[in-house]
mmCIF file of C-alpha atoms in Angstrom:
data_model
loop_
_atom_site.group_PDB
_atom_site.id
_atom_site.type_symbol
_atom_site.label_atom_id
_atom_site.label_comp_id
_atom_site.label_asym_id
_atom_site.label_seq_id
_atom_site.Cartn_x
_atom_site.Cartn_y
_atom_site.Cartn_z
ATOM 1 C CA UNK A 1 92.842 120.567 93.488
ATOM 2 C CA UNK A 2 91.914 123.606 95.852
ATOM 3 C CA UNK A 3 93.468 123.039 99.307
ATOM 4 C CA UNK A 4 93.084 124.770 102.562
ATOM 5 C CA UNK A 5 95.848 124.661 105.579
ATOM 6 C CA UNK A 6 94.704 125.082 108.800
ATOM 7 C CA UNK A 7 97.041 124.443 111.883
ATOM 8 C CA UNK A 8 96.793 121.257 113.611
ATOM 9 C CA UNK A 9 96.490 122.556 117.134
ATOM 10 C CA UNK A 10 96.236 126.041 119.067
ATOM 11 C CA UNK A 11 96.346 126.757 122.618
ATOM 12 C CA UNK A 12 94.785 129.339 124.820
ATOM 13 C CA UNK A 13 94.444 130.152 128.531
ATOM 14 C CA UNK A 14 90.597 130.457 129.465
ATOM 15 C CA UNK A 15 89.109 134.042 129.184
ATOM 16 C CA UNK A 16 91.905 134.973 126.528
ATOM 17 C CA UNK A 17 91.181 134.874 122.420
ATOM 18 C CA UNK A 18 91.753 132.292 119.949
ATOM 19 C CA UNK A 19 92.609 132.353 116.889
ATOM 20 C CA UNK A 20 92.159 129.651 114.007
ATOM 21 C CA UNK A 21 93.568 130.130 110.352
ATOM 22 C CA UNK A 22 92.615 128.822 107.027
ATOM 23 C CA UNK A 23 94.892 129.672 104.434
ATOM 24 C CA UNK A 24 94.262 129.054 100.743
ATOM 25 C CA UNK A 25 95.007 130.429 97.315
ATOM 26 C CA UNK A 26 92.304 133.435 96.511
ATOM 27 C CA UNK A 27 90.076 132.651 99.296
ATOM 28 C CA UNK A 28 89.377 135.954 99.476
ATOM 29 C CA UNK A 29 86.733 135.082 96.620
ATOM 30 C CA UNK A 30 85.192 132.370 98.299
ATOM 31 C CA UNK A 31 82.968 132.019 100.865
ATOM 32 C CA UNK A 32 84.436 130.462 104.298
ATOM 33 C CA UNK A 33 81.890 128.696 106.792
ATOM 34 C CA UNK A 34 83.385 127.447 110.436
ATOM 35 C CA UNK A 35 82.020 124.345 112.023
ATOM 36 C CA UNK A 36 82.808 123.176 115.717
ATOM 37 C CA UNK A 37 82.720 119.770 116.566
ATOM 38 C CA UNK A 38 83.259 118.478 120.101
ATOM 39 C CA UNK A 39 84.280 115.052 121.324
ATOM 40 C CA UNK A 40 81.365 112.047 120.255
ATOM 41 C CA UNK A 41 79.539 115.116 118.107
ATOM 42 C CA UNK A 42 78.572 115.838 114.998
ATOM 43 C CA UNK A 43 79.789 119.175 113.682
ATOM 44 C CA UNK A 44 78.073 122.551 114.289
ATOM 45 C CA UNK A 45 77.788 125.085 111.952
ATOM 46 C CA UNK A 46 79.371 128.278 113.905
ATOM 47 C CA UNK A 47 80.139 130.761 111.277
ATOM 48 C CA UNK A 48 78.994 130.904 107.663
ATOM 49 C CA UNK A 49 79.690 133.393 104.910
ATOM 50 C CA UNK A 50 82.792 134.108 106.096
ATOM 51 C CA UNK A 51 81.479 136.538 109.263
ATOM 52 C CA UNK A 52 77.440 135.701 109.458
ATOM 53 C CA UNK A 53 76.513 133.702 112.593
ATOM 54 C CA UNK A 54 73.399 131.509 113.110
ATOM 55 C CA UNK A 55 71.058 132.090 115.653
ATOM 56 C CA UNK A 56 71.961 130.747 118.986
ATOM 57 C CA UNK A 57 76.145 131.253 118.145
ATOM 58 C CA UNK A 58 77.087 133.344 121.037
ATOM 59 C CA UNK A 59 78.894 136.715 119.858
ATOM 60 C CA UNK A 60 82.248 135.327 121.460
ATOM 61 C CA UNK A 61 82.456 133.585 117.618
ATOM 62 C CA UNK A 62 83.364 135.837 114.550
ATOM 63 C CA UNK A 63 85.264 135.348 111.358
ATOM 64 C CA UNK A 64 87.322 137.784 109.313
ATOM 65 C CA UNK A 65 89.583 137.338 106.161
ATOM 66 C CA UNK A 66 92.729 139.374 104.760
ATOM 67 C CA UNK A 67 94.614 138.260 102.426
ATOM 68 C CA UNK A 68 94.760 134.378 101.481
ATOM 69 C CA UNK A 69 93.787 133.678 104.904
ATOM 70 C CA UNK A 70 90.296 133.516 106.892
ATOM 71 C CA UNK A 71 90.228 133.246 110.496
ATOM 72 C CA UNK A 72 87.937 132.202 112.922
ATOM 73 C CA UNK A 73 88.350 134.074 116.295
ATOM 74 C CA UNK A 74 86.534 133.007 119.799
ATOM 75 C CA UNK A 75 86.716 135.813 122.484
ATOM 76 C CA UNK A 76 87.117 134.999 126.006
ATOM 77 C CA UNK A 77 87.420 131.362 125.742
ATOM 78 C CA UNK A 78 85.574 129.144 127.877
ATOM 79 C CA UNK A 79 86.629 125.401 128.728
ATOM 80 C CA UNK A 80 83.316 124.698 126.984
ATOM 81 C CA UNK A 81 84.963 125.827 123.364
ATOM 82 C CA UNK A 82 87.429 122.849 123.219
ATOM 83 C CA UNK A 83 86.594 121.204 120.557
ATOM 84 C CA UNK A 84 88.220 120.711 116.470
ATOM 85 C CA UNK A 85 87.702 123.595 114.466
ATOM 86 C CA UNK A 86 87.032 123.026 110.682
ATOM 87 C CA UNK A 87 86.873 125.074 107.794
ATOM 88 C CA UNK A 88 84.843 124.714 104.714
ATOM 89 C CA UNK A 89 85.066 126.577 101.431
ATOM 90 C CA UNK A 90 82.957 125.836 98.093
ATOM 91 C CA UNK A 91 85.762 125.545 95.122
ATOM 92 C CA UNK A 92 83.464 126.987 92.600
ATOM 93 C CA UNK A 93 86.020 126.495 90.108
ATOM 94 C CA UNK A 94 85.848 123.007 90.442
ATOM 95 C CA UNK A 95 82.202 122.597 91.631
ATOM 96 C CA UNK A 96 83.602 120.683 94.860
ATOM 97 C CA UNK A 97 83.451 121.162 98.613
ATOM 98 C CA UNK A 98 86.991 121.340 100.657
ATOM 99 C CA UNK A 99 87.699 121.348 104.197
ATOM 100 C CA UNK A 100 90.468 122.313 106.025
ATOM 101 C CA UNK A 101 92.452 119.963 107.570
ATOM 102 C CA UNK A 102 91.009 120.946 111.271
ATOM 103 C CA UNK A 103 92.396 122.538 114.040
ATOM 104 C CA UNK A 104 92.001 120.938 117.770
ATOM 105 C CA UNK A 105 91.876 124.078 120.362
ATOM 106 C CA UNK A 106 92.719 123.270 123.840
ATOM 107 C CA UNK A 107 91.950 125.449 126.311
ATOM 108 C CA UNK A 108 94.566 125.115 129.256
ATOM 109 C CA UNK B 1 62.347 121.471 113.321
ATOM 110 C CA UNK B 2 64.588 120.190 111.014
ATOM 111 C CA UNK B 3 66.238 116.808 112.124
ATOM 112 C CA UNK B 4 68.544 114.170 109.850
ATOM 113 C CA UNK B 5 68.109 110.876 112.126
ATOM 114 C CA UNK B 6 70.798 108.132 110.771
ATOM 115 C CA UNK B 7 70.287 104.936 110.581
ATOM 116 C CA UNK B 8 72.619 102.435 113.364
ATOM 117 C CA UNK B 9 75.820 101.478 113.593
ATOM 118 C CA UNK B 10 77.175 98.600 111.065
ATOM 119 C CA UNK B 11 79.983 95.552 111.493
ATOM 120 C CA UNK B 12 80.516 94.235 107.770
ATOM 121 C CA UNK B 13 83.505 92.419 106.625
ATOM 122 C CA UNK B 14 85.801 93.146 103.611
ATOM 123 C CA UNK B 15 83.388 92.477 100.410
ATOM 124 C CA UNK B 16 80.139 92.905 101.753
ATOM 125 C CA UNK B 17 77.655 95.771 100.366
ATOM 126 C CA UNK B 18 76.370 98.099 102.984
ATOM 127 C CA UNK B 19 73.312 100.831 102.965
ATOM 128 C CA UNK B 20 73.179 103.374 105.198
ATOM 129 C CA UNK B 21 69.786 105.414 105.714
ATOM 130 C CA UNK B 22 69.318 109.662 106.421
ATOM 131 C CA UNK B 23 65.806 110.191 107.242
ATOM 132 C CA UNK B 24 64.837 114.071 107.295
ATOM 133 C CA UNK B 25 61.743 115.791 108.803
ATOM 134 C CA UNK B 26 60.777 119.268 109.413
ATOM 135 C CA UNK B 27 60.914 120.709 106.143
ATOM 136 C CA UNK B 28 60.471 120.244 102.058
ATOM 137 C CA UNK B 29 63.013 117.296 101.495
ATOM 138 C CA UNK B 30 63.102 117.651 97.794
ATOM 139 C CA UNK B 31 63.778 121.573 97.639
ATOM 140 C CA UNK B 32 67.466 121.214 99.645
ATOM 141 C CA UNK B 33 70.487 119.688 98.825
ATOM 142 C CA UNK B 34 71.603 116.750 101.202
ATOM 143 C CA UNK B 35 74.325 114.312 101.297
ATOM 144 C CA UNK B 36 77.547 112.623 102.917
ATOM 145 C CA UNK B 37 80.719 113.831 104.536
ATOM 146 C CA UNK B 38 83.235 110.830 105.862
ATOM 147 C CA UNK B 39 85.403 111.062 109.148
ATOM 148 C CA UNK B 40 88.225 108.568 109.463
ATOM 149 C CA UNK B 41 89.393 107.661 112.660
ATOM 150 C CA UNK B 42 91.102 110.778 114.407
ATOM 151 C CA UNK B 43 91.208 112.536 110.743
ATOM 152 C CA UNK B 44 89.368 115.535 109.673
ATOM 153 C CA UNK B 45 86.155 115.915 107.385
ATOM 154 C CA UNK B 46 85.904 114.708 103.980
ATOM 155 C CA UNK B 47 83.316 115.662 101.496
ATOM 156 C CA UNK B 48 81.636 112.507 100.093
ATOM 157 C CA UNK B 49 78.880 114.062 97.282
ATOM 158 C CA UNK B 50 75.171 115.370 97.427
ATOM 159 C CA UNK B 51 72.256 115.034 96.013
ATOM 160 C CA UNK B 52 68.566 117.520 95.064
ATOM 161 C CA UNK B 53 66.031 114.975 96.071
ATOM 162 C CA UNK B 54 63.859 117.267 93.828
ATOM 163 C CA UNK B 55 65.604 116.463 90.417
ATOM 164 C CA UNK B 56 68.280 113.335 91.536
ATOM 165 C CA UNK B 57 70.785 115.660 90.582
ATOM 166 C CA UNK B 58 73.852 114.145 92.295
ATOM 167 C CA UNK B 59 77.745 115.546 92.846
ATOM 168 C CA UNK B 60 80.012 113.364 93.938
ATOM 169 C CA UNK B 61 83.836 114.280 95.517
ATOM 170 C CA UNK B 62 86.425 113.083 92.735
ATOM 171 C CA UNK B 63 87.707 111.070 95.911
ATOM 172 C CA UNK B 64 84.266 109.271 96.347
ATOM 173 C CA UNK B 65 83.363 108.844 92.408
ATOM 174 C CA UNK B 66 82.589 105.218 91.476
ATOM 175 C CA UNK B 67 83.350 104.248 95.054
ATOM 176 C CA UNK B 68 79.680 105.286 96.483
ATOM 177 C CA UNK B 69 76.277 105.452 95.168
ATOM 178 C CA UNK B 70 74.186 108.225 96.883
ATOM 179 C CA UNK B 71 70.686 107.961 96.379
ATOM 180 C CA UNK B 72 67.705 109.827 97.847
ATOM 181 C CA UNK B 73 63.905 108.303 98.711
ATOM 182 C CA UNK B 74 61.399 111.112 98.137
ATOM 183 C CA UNK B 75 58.701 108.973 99.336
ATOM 184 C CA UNK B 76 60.084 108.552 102.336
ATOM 185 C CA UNK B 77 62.386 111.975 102.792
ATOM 186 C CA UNK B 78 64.815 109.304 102.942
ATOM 187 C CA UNK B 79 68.979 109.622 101.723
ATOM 188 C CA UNK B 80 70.788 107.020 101.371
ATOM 189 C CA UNK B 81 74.897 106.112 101.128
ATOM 190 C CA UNK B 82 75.449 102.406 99.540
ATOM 191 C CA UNK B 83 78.887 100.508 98.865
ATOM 192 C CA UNK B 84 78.861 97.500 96.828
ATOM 193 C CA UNK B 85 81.644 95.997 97.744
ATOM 194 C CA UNK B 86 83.408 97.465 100.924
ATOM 195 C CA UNK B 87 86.722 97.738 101.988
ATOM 196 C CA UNK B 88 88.810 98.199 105.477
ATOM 197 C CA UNK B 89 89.661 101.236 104.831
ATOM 198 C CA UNK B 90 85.784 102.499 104.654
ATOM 199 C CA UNK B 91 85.941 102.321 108.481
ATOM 200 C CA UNK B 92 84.668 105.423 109.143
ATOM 201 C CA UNK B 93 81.835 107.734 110.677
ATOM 202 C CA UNK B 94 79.178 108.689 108.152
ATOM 203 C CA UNK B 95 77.428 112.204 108.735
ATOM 204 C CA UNK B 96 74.726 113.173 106.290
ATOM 205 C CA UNK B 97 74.247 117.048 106.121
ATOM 206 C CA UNK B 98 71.875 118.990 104.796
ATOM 207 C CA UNK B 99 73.145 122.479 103.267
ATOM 208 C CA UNK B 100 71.107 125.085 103.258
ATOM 209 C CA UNK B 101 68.634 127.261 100.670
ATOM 210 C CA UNK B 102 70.089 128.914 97.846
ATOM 211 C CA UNK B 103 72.233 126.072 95.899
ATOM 212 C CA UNK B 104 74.811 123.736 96.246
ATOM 213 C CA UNK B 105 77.377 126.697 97.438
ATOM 214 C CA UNK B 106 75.262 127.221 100.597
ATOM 215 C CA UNK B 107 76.894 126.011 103.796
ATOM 216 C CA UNK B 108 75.701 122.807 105.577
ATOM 217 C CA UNK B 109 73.725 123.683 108.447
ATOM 218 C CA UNK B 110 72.305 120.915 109.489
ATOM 219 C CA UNK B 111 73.675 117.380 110.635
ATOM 220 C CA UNK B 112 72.802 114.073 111.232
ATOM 221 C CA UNK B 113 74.580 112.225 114.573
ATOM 222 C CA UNK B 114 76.146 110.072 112.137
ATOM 223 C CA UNK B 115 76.675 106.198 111.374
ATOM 224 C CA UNK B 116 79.690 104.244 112.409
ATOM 225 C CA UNK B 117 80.365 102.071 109.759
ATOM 226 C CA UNK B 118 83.488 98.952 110.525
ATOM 227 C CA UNK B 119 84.833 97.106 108.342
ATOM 228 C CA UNK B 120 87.097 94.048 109.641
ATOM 229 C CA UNK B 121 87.236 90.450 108.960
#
């Protein structure tokens, strides 16, 4: 089954960048969306179609991919943007959703 | 405004069947795909399966098959997440999601505030 490895836990100073990976095999053909989910919350929808944002994301957010890797990138992190990080990608090879295993972002 | 309001938190013990409740409003409930996505305690997000109120056309996670019935009320814009006999290890947060237009590849963009479902004897 399709898998996608994100690291457990990144760390960033506030006002520097972050930056969250999720690698899996030929995700280069798939399209990666980014949730957010903060303590007690449900998960946001921050990125979707690997780059697109919804309406209301701040700018801050964007998402790239190279390689077997997508990443999701927050610019001039704010203590607000602590939170787990989740990927999602639809396995169309197997007809099934997978997330990554979530990454918790601290911001020091 | 779309909104998914979930239905309350649950206490069962090991056996017992459980039903827990999605209600949608603010747009066509049978023309989107909505369903389930588990959270174990401190653990990431699992995909559960979904379901096109429109048709009952339902997709269930390999992990989730025969485990879960999801069902969906188009009478009432109501989904629906059922266990006939539960376990401990279903402790869990419930979210139902709704994914957005254009099939069941689209991303889910909208959430519900989820369910806490315990099971302990």
């Amino acid at each position: 089954s399709y898998v996608l490895t994100q690291p457990p836990s990144v760390s960033v100073a506030p006002g520097q960048t972050a930056r969250i990976t999720c690698g899996g095999n030929d995700i280069g053909s798939k399209s990666v969306h980014w949730y957010q989910q903060k303590p007690g919350q449900a998960p946001a929808l921050v990125v979707y179609d690997d780059r697109d944002r919804p309406s209301g994301i701040p700018e801050r957010f964007s998402g790239s991919k190279s390689g077997n890797t997508a990443t999701l990138t927050i610019s001039r992190v704010e203590a607000g943007d602590e939170a787990d990080y989740h990927c999602l990608v639809w396995d169309n090879s197997s007809d099934h959703w997978v997330f990554g295993g979530g990454t918790k972002l601290t911001v020091l | 405004e779309v909104q998914l309001v979930q239905s309350g938190a649950e206490v069962k013990k090991p056996g017992e069947s459980l039903k827990i409740s999605c209600k949608a409003s603010g747009y066509s409930f049978t023309t989107y795909w909505i369903g389930w996505v588990r959270q174990m305690p401190g653990k990431g997000l699992e995909w559960m399966g979904f379901i096109y109120p429109g048709d009952s056309d339902t997709r269930y996670s390999p992990s989730f098959q025969g485990q879960v019935t999801i069902s969906a009320d188009k009478s009432i814009s109501t989904a629906h997440l059922q266990w006939s006999t539960l376990k401990a290890s279903d402790t869990a947060m419930y979210y139902c999601a709704r994914l957005a237009g254009g099939g069941i590849g689209a991303p889910m963009n909208y959430w519900g505030q989820g369910t806490l479902v315990t099971v302990s004897s």
